[in-house]
Amino acid sequence: MLFFVAHAEGSLTPRPFNNKITAAFVFGDSTVDPGNNNYVKTLFRGNFPPYGKDFRDHVPTGRFTNGKLSTDLIVSYIGIKEYLPPYLDPNLSIEELMTGVSFASAGSGFDPLTPQISSVISLPKQLEYFKEYKNRLQSAIGNRRTEAIIKEAVFLISCGTNDFVVNYFTLPIRRKSYTVSAYQQFVLQSFKQVLQDLWDEGARRIAVTGLPPMGCLPAVISLYSRNAILGRGCIEKLSQVGMEYNQMLQNELNSMQGRLAHLDAKITYVDIFTPLVDIIQGLGKHDFDEVSHGCCGSGYLEAGFLCNPGSFVCNDASKYVFFDSIHPTEKTYINLFMASRPVIDSLIQD
């Protein structure tokens, strides 16, 4: 891991496998939003301290963590650039755009109701931005070069947690209409439409992240534990829902890969559930001092504007699995990246 971190901070060459990846495009929620919500009228922002306290120059960029996101680690590993910027940053150059951006928005989800709750960017709107992006690039460098970039690009989707944690299990609206299994199917159908739209826009190398063990998020433990102070174990019921959804998602991705393999498709599932469970409950927990509450504030419920410049902050975030009550620390993202390396390698190899 020390070698990887040194490599990520240093030169971007040589590229692993001498891959031909041109760019990375990311869609989803706060796990992959580097700051798009800075440009949206929403309370779901992370562009103030203590967020970014271990980022370059200690700058809060809008990333909901102390340092880098997993997508920053991935683009650095591939050899594209050090950080993946937010598409809505008005200062991005054409050169920066050409190597990829994130369209993700903290608080978003596959269920159309989820982004409405938080007044953030929906997945269909993120796809609209991608189409706008393509038009901007075509105007600047021409259709042929733009198509070549899209063809050899990696596409990453990380979304779904808010649909269950913020929407289904917290608000009564969806629970009135859907059983848990019916809602899992509903979210999956919404995801399939996103995937189809990306395919139609030229995406061929697509990685999709499953749900985390939702019952292990500090905020979820605080809300659902019978004793939120002394009983800080994971809420297995919610994690089980995520595990079931992940299996359905994996089956769908395998099916789509089988149908489209002859068209040069590389559609793959990224498991974050298993490595996170190991970090929190398994052998990996020995790498951390705190696994059930975040570094910011009490670590029980603070996230977003509740984790702010006035909050108490732990001295060493690398000893914590979570930075606030929902989002992982940079060290956790590094561990998840390392666990997903085989999948990333298969995606970028020809």
PDB file of N, CA and C in Angstrom, residues 188-273:
ATOM      1  N   LEU A 188     -33.317  -1.406  -9.353  1.00  0.00           N
ATOM      2  CA  LEU A 188     -32.553  -2.112 -10.379  1.00  0.00           C
ATOM      3  C   LEU A 188     -33.033  -1.738 -11.778  1.00  0.00           C
ATOM      4  N   GLN A 189     -34.345  -1.615 -11.961  1.00  0.00           N
ATOM      5  CA  GLN A 189     -34.879  -1.218 -13.268  1.00  0.00           C
ATOM      6  C   GLN A 189     -34.408   0.183 -13.639  1.00  0.00           C
ATOM      7  N   SER A 190     -34.392   1.087 -12.654  1.00  0.00           N
ATOM      8  CA  SER A 190     -33.910   2.452 -12.902  1.00  0.00           C
ATOM      9  C   SER A 190     -32.429   2.431 -13.279  1.00  0.00           C
ATOM     10  N   PHE A 191     -31.663   1.588 -12.606  1.00  0.00           N
ATOM     11  CA  PHE A 191     -30.240   1.438 -12.927  1.00  0.00           C
ATOM     12  C   PHE A 191     -30.063   0.924 -14.362  1.00  0.00           C
ATOM     13  N   LYS A 192     -30.851  -0.068 -14.747  1.00  0.00           N
ATOM     14  CA  LYS A 192     -30.718  -0.662 -16.080  1.00  0.00           C
ATOM     15  C   LYS A 192     -30.947   0.383 -17.170  1.00  0.00           C
ATOM     16  N   GLN A 193     -31.843   1.339 -16.912  1.00  0.00           N
ATOM     17  CA  GLN A 193     -32.083   2.403 -17.883  1.00  0.00           C
ATOM     18  C   GLN A 193     -30.854   3.298 -18.009  1.00  0.00           C
ATOM     19  N   VAL A 194     -30.211   3.594 -16.882  1.00  0.00           N
ATOM     20  CA  VAL A 194     -28.979   4.390 -16.891  1.00  0.00           C
ATOM     21  C   VAL A 194     -27.902   3.678 -17.698  1.00  0.00           C
ATOM     22  N   LEU A 195     -27.772   2.378 -17.447  1.00  0.00           N
ATOM     23  CA  LEU A 195     -26.753   1.590 -18.140  1.00  0.00           C
ATOM     24  C   LEU A 195     -27.020   1.552 -19.637  1.00  0.00           C
ATOM     25  N   GLN A 196     -28.281   1.385 -20.012  1.00  0.00           N
ATOM     26  CA  GLN A 196     -28.643   1.354 -21.434  1.00  0.00           C
ATOM     27  C   GLN A 196     -28.341   2.696 -22.098  1.00  0.00           C
ATOM     28  N   ASP A 197     -28.667   3.785 -21.392  1.00  0.00           N
ATOM     29  CA  ASP A 197     -28.406   5.123 -21.946  1.00  0.00           C
ATOM     30  C   ASP A 197     -26.910   5.351 -22.148  1.00  0.00           C
ATOM     31  N   LEU A 198     -26.098   4.900 -21.188  1.00  0.00           N
ATOM     32  CA  LEU A 198     -24.647   5.034 -21.329  1.00  0.00           C
ATOM     33  C   LEU A 198     -24.135   4.224 -22.517  1.00  0.00           C
ATOM     34  N   TRP A 199     -24.659   3.022 -22.661  1.00  0.00           N
ATOM     35  CA  TRP A 199     -24.274   2.179 -23.792  1.00  0.00           C
ATOM     36  C   TRP A 199     -24.616   2.870 -25.115  1.00  0.00           C
ATOM     37  N   ASP A 200     -25.812   3.451 -25.169  1.00  0.00           N
ATOM     38  CA  ASP A 200     -26.256   4.140 -26.384  1.00  0.00           C
ATOM     39  C   ASP A 200     -25.372   5.355 -26.703  1.00  0.00           C
ATOM     40  N   GLU A 201     -24.757   5.929 -25.672  1.00  0.00           N
ATOM     41  CA  GLU A 201     -23.880   7.090 -25.869  1.00  0.00           C
ATOM     42  C   GLU A 201     -22.437   6.695 -26.169  1.00  0.00           C
ATOM     43  N   GLY A 202     -22.177   5.381 -26.262  1.00  0.00           N
ATOM     44  CA  GLY A 202     -20.851   4.934 -26.678  1.00  0.00           C
ATOM     45  C   GLY A 202     -20.003   4.278 -25.607  1.00  0.00           C
ATOM     46  N   ALA A 203     -20.507   4.195 -24.374  1.00  0.00           N
ATOM     47  CA  ALA A 203     -19.729   3.567 -23.300  1.00  0.00           C
ATOM     48  C   ALA A 203     -19.556   2.076 -23.581  1.00  0.00           C
ATOM     49  N   ARG A 204     -18.321   1.582 -23.461  1.00  0.00           N
ATOM     50  CA  ARG A 204     -18.050   0.162 -23.698  1.00  0.00           C
ATOM     51  C   ARG A 204     -17.321  -0.495 -22.524  1.00  0.00           C
ATOM     52  N   ARG A 205     -16.560   0.273 -21.761  1.00  0.00           N
ATOM     53  CA  ARG A 205     -15.883  -0.256 -20.566  1.00  0.00           C
ATOM     54  C   ARG A 205     -16.586   0.354 -19.355  1.00  0.00           C
ATOM     55  N   ILE A 206     -17.397  -0.434 -18.689  1.00  0.00           N
ATOM     56  CA  ILE A 206     -18.250   0.093 -17.618  1.00  0.00           C
ATOM     57  C   ILE A 206     -18.070  -0.725 -16.345  1.00  0.00           C
ATOM     58  N   ALA A 207     -17.738  -0.051 -15.253  1.00  0.00           N
ATOM     59  CA  ALA A 207     -17.650  -0.698 -13.939  1.00  0.00           C
ATOM     60  C   ALA A 207     -18.747  -0.132 -13.046  1.00  0.00           C
ATOM     61  N   VAL A 208     -19.448  -1.017 -12.351  1.00  0.00           N
ATOM     62  CA  VAL A 208     -20.564  -0.610 -11.501  1.00  0.00           C
ATOM     63  C   VAL A 208     -20.309  -1.089 -10.078  1.00  0.00           C
ATOM     64  N   THR A 209     -20.343  -0.161  -9.147  1.00  0.00           N
ATOM     65  CA  THR A 209     -20.112  -0.475  -7.741  1.00  0.00           C
ATOM     66  C   THR A 209     -21.411  -0.912  -7.082  1.00  0.00           C
ATOM     67  N   GLY A 210     -21.341  -1.988  -6.307  1.00  0.00           N
ATOM     68  CA  GLY A 210     -22.498  -2.430  -5.545  1.00  0.00           C
ATOM     69  C   GLY A 210     -22.703  -1.572  -4.312  1.00  0.00           C
ATOM     70  N   LEU A 211     -23.698  -1.938  -3.505  1.00  0.00           N
ATOM     71  CA  LEU A 211     -23.970  -1.215  -2.268  1.00  0.00           C
ATOM     72  C   LEU A 211     -22.977  -1.629  -1.183  1.00  0.00           C
ATOM     73  N   PRO A 212     -22.693  -0.730  -0.245  1.00  0.00           N
ATOM     74  CA  PRO A 212     -21.864  -1.096   0.904  1.00  0.00           C
ATOM     75  C   PRO A 212     -22.716  -1.851   1.922  1.00  0.00           C
ATOM     76  N   PRO A 213     -22.115  -2.372   3.006  1.00  0.00           N
ATOM     77  CA  PRO A 213     -22.915  -2.907   4.108  1.00  0.00           C
ATOM     78  C   PRO A 213     -23.600  -1.744   4.818  1.00  0.00           C
ATOM     79  N   MET A 214     -24.795  -1.377   4.349  1.00  0.00           N
ATOM     80  CA  MET A 214     -25.446  -0.143   4.803  1.00  0.00           C
ATOM     81  C   MET A 214     -25.673  -0.125   6.311  1.00  0.00           C
ATOM     82  N   GLY A 215     -25.879  -1.287   6.893  1.00  0.00           N
ATOM     83  CA  GLY A 215     -26.108  -1.357   8.332  1.00  0.00           C
ATOM     84  C   GLY A 215     -24.885  -1.033   9.160  1.00  0.00           C
ATOM     85  N   CYS A 216     -23.719  -0.903   8.525  1.00  0.00           N
ATOM     86  CA  CYS A 216     -22.475  -0.587   9.242  1.00  0.00           C
ATOM     87  C   CYS A 216     -22.124   0.892   9.173  1.00  0.00           C
ATOM     88  N   LEU A 217     -22.901   1.697   8.463  1.00  0.00           N
ATOM     89  CA  LEU A 217     -22.649   3.129   8.417  1.00  0.00           C
ATOM     90  C   LEU A 217     -22.955   3.716   9.791  1.00  0.00           C
ATOM     91  N   PRO A 218     -22.053   4.512  10.363  1.00  0.00           N
ATOM     92  CA  PRO A 218     -22.276   5.039  11.709  1.00  0.00           C
ATOM     93  C   PRO A 218     -23.633   5.708  11.907  1.00  0.00           C
ATOM     94  N   ALA A 219     -24.090   6.474  10.902  1.00  0.00           N
ATOM     95  CA  ALA A 219     -25.385   7.151  11.036  1.00  0.00           C
ATOM     96  C   ALA A 219     -26.525   6.134  11.125  1.00  0.00           C
ATOM     97  N   VAL A 220     -26.417   5.066  10.364  1.00  0.00           N
ATOM     98  CA  VAL A 220     -27.452   4.021  10.384  1.00  0.00           C
ATOM     99  C   VAL A 220     -27.449   3.307  11.733  1.00  0.00           C
ATOM    100  N   ILE A 221     -26.269   3.010  12.256  1.00  0.00           N
ATOM    101  CA  ILE A 221     -26.176   2.383  13.585  1.00  0.00           C
ATOM    102  C   ILE A 221     -26.823   3.303  14.627  1.00  0.00           C
ATOM    103  N   SER A 222     -26.537   4.603  14.549  1.00  0.00           N
ATOM    104  CA  SER A 222     -27.090   5.554  15.519  1.00  0.00           C
ATOM    105  C   SER A 222     -28.609   5.606  15.451  1.00  0.00           C
ATOM    106  N   LEU A 223     -29.158   5.521  14.247  1.00  0.00           N
ATOM    107  CA  LEU A 223     -30.611   5.638  14.070  1.00  0.00           C
ATOM    108  C   LEU A 223     -31.359   4.357  14.407  1.00  0.00           C
ATOM    109  N   TYR A 224     -30.741   3.204  14.201  1.00  0.00           N
ATOM    110  CA  TYR A 224     -31.480   1.941  14.307  1.00  0.00           C
ATOM    111  C   TYR A 224     -31.047   1.052  15.468  1.00  0.00           C
ATOM    112  N   SER A 225     -29.954   1.391  16.143  1.00  0.00           N
ATOM    113  CA  SER A 225     -29.504   0.564  17.259  1.00  0.00           C
ATOM    114  C   SER A 225     -30.402   0.779  18.471  1.00  0.00           C
ATOM    115  N   ARG A 226     -30.609  -0.271  19.256  1.00  0.00           N
ATOM    116  CA  ARG A 226     -31.389  -0.139  20.490  1.00  0.00           C
ATOM    117  C   ARG A 226     -30.628   0.672  21.529  1.00  0.00           C
ATOM    118  N   ASN A 227     -29.319   0.662  21.447  1.00  0.00           N
ATOM    119  CA  ASN A 227     -28.486   1.492  22.325  1.00  0.00           C
ATOM    120  C   ASN A 227     -27.362   2.073  21.482  1.00  0.00           C
ATOM    121  N   ALA A 228     -27.598   3.281  20.978  1.00  0.00           N
ATOM    122  CA  ALA A 228     -26.679   3.865  19.994  1.00  0.00           C
ATOM    123  C   ALA A 228     -25.311   4.197  20.584  1.00  0.00           C
ATOM    124  N   ILE A 229     -25.212   4.291  21.889  1.00  0.00           N
ATOM    125  CA  ILE A 229     -23.932   4.607  22.511  1.00  0.00           C
ATOM    126  C   ILE A 229     -23.128   3.336  22.776  1.00  0.00           C
ATOM    127  N   LEU A 230     -23.766   2.350  23.368  1.00  0.00           N
ATOM    128  CA  LEU A 230     -23.049   1.131  23.757  1.00  0.00           C
ATOM    129  C   LEU A 230     -23.176   0.023  22.722  1.00  0.00           C
ATOM    130  N   GLY A 231     -24.265   0.013  21.986  1.00  0.00           N
ATOM    131  CA  GLY A 231     -24.481  -1.046  20.986  1.00  0.00           C
ATOM    132  C   GLY A 231     -24.135  -0.571  19.601  1.00  0.00           C
ATOM    133  N   ARG A 232     -22.838  -0.538  19.263  1.00  0.00           N
ATOM    134  CA  ARG A 232     -22.395   0.018  17.985  1.00  0.00           C
ATOM    135  C   ARG A 232     -22.135  -1.061  16.941  1.00  0.00           C
ATOM    136  N   GLY A 233     -22.796  -2.206  17.076  1.00  0.00           N
ATOM    137  CA  GLY A 233     -22.663  -3.236  16.055  1.00  0.00           C
ATOM    138  C   GLY A 233     -23.482  -2.903  14.820  1.00  0.00           C
ATOM    139  N   CYS A 234     -23.143  -3.518  13.698  1.00  0.00           N
ATOM    140  CA  CYS A 234     -23.862  -3.269  12.441  1.00  0.00           C
ATOM    141  C   CYS A 234     -25.320  -3.719  12.549  1.00  0.00           C
ATOM    142  N   ILE A 235     -26.192  -3.003  11.855  1.00  0.00           N
ATOM    143  CA  ILE A 235     -27.614  -3.363  11.786  1.00  0.00           C
ATOM    144  C   ILE A 235     -27.773  -4.348  10.628  1.00  0.00           C
ATOM    145  N   GLU A 236     -27.801  -5.630  10.964  1.00  0.00           N
ATOM    146  CA  GLU A 236     -27.709  -6.668   9.927  1.00  0.00           C
ATOM    147  C   GLU A 236     -28.871  -6.631   8.937  1.00  0.00           C
ATOM    148  N   LYS A 237     -30.040  -6.217   9.385  1.00  0.00           N
ATOM    149  CA  LYS A 237     -31.211  -6.180   8.497  1.00  0.00           C
ATOM    150  C   LYS A 237     -30.944  -5.312   7.269  1.00  0.00           C
ATOM    151  N   LEU A 238     -30.355  -4.130   7.501  1.00  0.00           N
ATOM    152  CA  LEU A 238     -30.097  -3.225   6.377  1.00  0.00           C
ATOM    153  C   LEU A 238     -28.967  -3.740   5.497  1.00  0.00           C
ATOM    154  N   SER A 239     -27.950  -4.326   6.123  1.00  0.00           N
ATOM    155  CA  SER A 239     -26.851  -4.880   5.322  1.00  0.00           C
ATOM    156  C   SER A 239     -27.339  -6.035   4.459  1.00  0.00           C
ATOM    157  N   GLN A 240     -28.272  -6.825   4.986  1.00  0.00           N
ATOM    158  CA  GLN A 240     -28.828  -7.947   4.231  1.00  0.00           C
ATOM    159  C   GLN A 240     -29.559  -7.462   2.987  1.00  0.00           C
ATOM    160  N   VAL A 241     -30.275  -6.353   3.118  1.00  0.00           N
ATOM    161  CA  VAL A 241     -30.971  -5.759   1.966  1.00  0.00           C
ATOM    162  C   VAL A 241     -29.962  -5.390   0.883  1.00  0.00           C
ATOM    163  N   GLY A 242     -28.836  -4.818   1.307  1.00  0.00           N
ATOM    164  CA  GLY A 242     -27.794  -4.459   0.353  1.00  0.00           C
ATOM    165  C   GLY A 242     -27.180  -5.670  -0.307  1.00  0.00           C
ATOM    166  N   MET A 243     -26.974  -6.724   0.474  1.00  0.00           N
ATOM    167  CA  MET A 243     -26.380  -7.948  -0.061  1.00  0.00           C
ATOM    168  C   MET A 243     -27.292  -8.573  -1.123  1.00  0.00           C
ATOM    169  N   GLU A 244     -28.588  -8.585  -0.839  1.00  0.00           N
ATOM    170  CA  GLU A 244     -29.549  -9.146  -1.805  1.00  0.00           C
ATOM    171  C   GLU A 244     -29.566  -8.322  -3.091  1.00  0.00           C
ATOM    172  N   TYR A 245     -29.588  -6.999  -2.941  1.00  0.00           N
ATOM    173  CA  TYR A 245     -29.580  -6.122  -4.116  1.00  0.00           C
ATOM    174  C   TYR A 245     -28.310  -6.334  -4.932  1.00  0.00           C
ATOM    175  N   ASN A 246     -27.186  -6.457  -4.257  1.00  0.00           N
ATOM    176  CA  ASN A 246     -25.913  -6.644  -4.955  1.00  0.00           C
ATOM    177  C   ASN A 246     -25.914  -7.913  -5.795  1.00  0.00           C
ATOM    178  N   GLN A 247     -26.533  -8.962  -5.283  1.00  0.00           N
ATOM    179  CA  GLN A 247     -26.595 -10.208  -6.044  1.00  0.00           C
ATOM    180  C   GLN A 247     -27.438 -10.028  -7.308  1.00  0.00           C
ATOM    181  N   MET A 248     -28.552  -9.317  -7.160  1.00  0.00           N
ATOM    182  CA  MET A 248     -29.404  -9.026  -8.316  1.00  0.00           C
ATOM    183  C   MET A 248     -28.653  -8.169  -9.333  1.00  0.00           C
ATOM    184  N   LEU A 249     -27.923  -7.178  -8.838  1.00  0.00           N
ATOM    185  CA  LEU A 249     -27.141  -6.296  -9.711  1.00  0.00           C
ATOM    186  C   LEU A 249     -26.065  -7.083 -10.449  1.00  0.00           C
ATOM    187  N   GLN A 250     -25.381  -7.945  -9.722  1.00  0.00           N
ATOM    188  CA  GLN A 250     -24.314  -8.749 -10.315  1.00  0.00           C
ATOM    189  C   GLN A 250     -24.874  -9.654 -11.415  1.00  0.00           C
ATOM    190  N   ASN A 251     -26.014 -10.265 -11.155  1.00  0.00           N
ATOM    191  CA  ASN A 251     -26.649 -11.130 -12.157  1.00  0.00           C
ATOM    192  C   ASN A 251     -26.995 -10.341 -13.415  1.00  0.00           C
ATOM    193  N   GLU A 252     -27.504  -9.131 -13.218  1.00  0.00           N
ATOM    194  CA  GLU A 252     -27.887  -8.291 -14.355  1.00  0.00           C
ATOM    195  C   GLU A 252     -26.669  -7.892 -15.182  1.00  0.00           C
ATOM    196  N   LEU A 253     -25.580  -7.533 -14.508  1.00  0.00           N
ATOM    197  CA  LEU A 253     -24.360  -7.134 -15.214  1.00  0.00           C
ATOM    198  C   LEU A 253     -23.746  -8.311 -15.964  1.00  0.00           C
ATOM    199  N   ASN A 254     -23.752  -9.480 -15.334  1.00  0.00           N
ATOM    200  CA  ASN A 254     -23.237 -10.683 -16.015  1.00  0.00           C
ATOM    201  C   ASN A 254     -24.048 -10.993 -17.260  1.00  0.00           C
ATOM    202  N   SER A 255     -25.368 -10.827 -17.140  1.00  0.00           N
ATOM    203  CA  SER A 255     -26.256 -11.091 -18.276  1.00  0.00           C
ATOM    204  C   SER A 255     -25.984 -10.117 -19.418  1.00  0.00           C
ATOM    205  N   MET A 256     -25.844  -8.849 -19.068  1.00  0.00           N
ATOM    206  CA  MET A 256     -25.593  -7.829 -20.094  1.00  0.00           C
ATOM    207  C   MET A 256     -24.236  -8.042 -20.749  1.00  0.00           C
ATOM    208  N   GLN A 257     -23.222  -8.389 -19.948  1.00  0.00           N
ATOM    209  CA  GLN A 257     -21.900  -8.666 -20.496  1.00  0.00           C
ATOM    210  C   GLN A 257     -21.966  -9.828 -21.485  1.00  0.00           C
ATOM    211  N   GLY A 258     -22.718 -10.863 -21.141  1.00  0.00           N
ATOM    212  CA  GLY A 258     -22.869 -12.018 -22.029  1.00  0.00           C
ATOM    213  C   GLY A 258     -23.518 -11.656 -23.350  1.00  0.00           C
ATOM    214  N   ARG A 259     -24.529 -10.788 -23.289  1.00  0.00           N
ATOM    215  CA  ARG A 259     -25.254 -10.395 -24.504  1.00  0.00           C
ATOM    216  C   ARG A 259     -24.431  -9.482 -25.405  1.00  0.00           C
ATOM    217  N   LEU A 260     -23.540  -8.681 -24.799  1.00  0.00           N
ATOM    218  CA  LEU A 260     -22.863  -7.633 -25.563  1.00  0.00           C
ATOM    219  C   LEU A 260     -21.375  -7.863 -25.763  1.00  0.00           C
ATOM    220  N   ALA A 261     -20.875  -9.010 -25.297  1.00  0.00           N
ATOM    221  CA  ALA A 261     -19.433  -9.281 -25.392  1.00  0.00           C
ATOM    222  C   ALA A 261     -18.935  -9.198 -26.833  1.00  0.00           C
ATOM    223  N   HIS A 262     -19.758  -9.630 -27.779  1.00  0.00           N
ATOM    224  CA  HIS A 262     -19.341  -9.627 -29.191  1.00  0.00           C
ATOM    225  C   HIS A 262     -19.230  -8.203 -29.746  1.00  0.00           C
ATOM    226  N   LEU A 263     -19.742  -7.212 -28.991  1.00  0.00           N
ATOM    227  CA  LEU A 263     -19.648  -5.809 -29.407  1.00  0.00           C
ATOM    228  C   LEU A 263     -18.564  -5.070 -28.608  1.00  0.00           C
ATOM    229  N   ASP A 264     -17.597  -5.846 -28.106  1.00  0.00           N
ATOM    230  CA  ASP A 264     -16.452  -5.305 -27.348  1.00  0.00           C
ATOM    231  C   ASP A 264     -16.843  -4.719 -25.996  1.00  0.00           C
ATOM    232  N   ALA A 265     -17.925  -5.214 -25.429  1.00  0.00           N
ATOM    233  CA  ALA A 265     -18.341  -4.730 -24.115  1.00  0.00           C
ATOM    234  C   ALA A 265     -17.443  -5.289 -23.018  1.00  0.00           C
ATOM    235  N   LYS A 266     -17.149  -4.460 -22.048  1.00  0.00           N
ATOM    236  CA  LYS A 266     -16.528  -4.890 -20.792  1.00  0.00           C
ATOM    237  C   LYS A 266     -17.361  -4.278 -19.670  1.00  0.00           C
ATOM    238  N   ILE A 267     -18.306  -5.040 -19.178  1.00  0.00           N
ATOM    239  CA  ILE A 267     -19.238  -4.560 -18.153  1.00  0.00           C
ATOM    240  C   ILE A 267     -19.016  -5.398 -16.908  1.00  0.00           C
ATOM    241  N   THR A 268     -18.618  -4.753 -15.825  1.00  0.00           N
ATOM    242  CA  THR A 268     -18.172  -5.519 -14.669  1.00  0.00           C
ATOM    243  C   THR A 268     -18.693  -4.948 -13.359  1.00  0.00           C
ATOM    244  N   TYR A 269     -18.760  -5.806 -12.366  1.00  0.00           N
ATOM    245  CA  TYR A 269     -19.255  -5.465 -11.025  1.00  0.00           C
ATOM    246  C   TYR A 269     -18.074  -5.233 -10.085  1.00  0.00           C
ATOM    247  N   VAL A 270     -18.150  -4.182  -9.287  1.00  0.00           N
ATOM    248  CA  VAL A 270     -17.117  -3.900  -8.285  1.00  0.00           C
ATOM    249  C   VAL A 270     -17.712  -4.139  -6.901  1.00  0.00           C
ATOM    250  N   ASP A 271     -17.174  -5.115  -6.204  1.00  0.00           N
ATOM    251  CA  ASP A 271     -17.658  -5.473  -4.872  1.00  0.00           C
ATOM    252  C   ASP A 271     -16.980  -4.603  -3.814  1.00  0.00           C
ATOM    253  N   ILE A 272     -17.745  -3.705  -3.183  1.00  0.00           N
ATOM    254  CA  ILE A 272     -17.203  -2.962  -2.042  1.00  0.00           C
ATOM    255  C   ILE A 272     -17.765  -3.509  -0.731  1.00  0.00           C
ATOM    256  N   PHE A 273     -18.822  -4.312  -0.832  1.00  0.00           N
ATOM    257  CA  PHE A 273     -19.465  -4.868   0.363  1.00  0.00           C
ATOM    258  C   PHE A 273     -18.499  -5.753   1.148  1.00  0.00           C
TER     259      PHE A 273
END
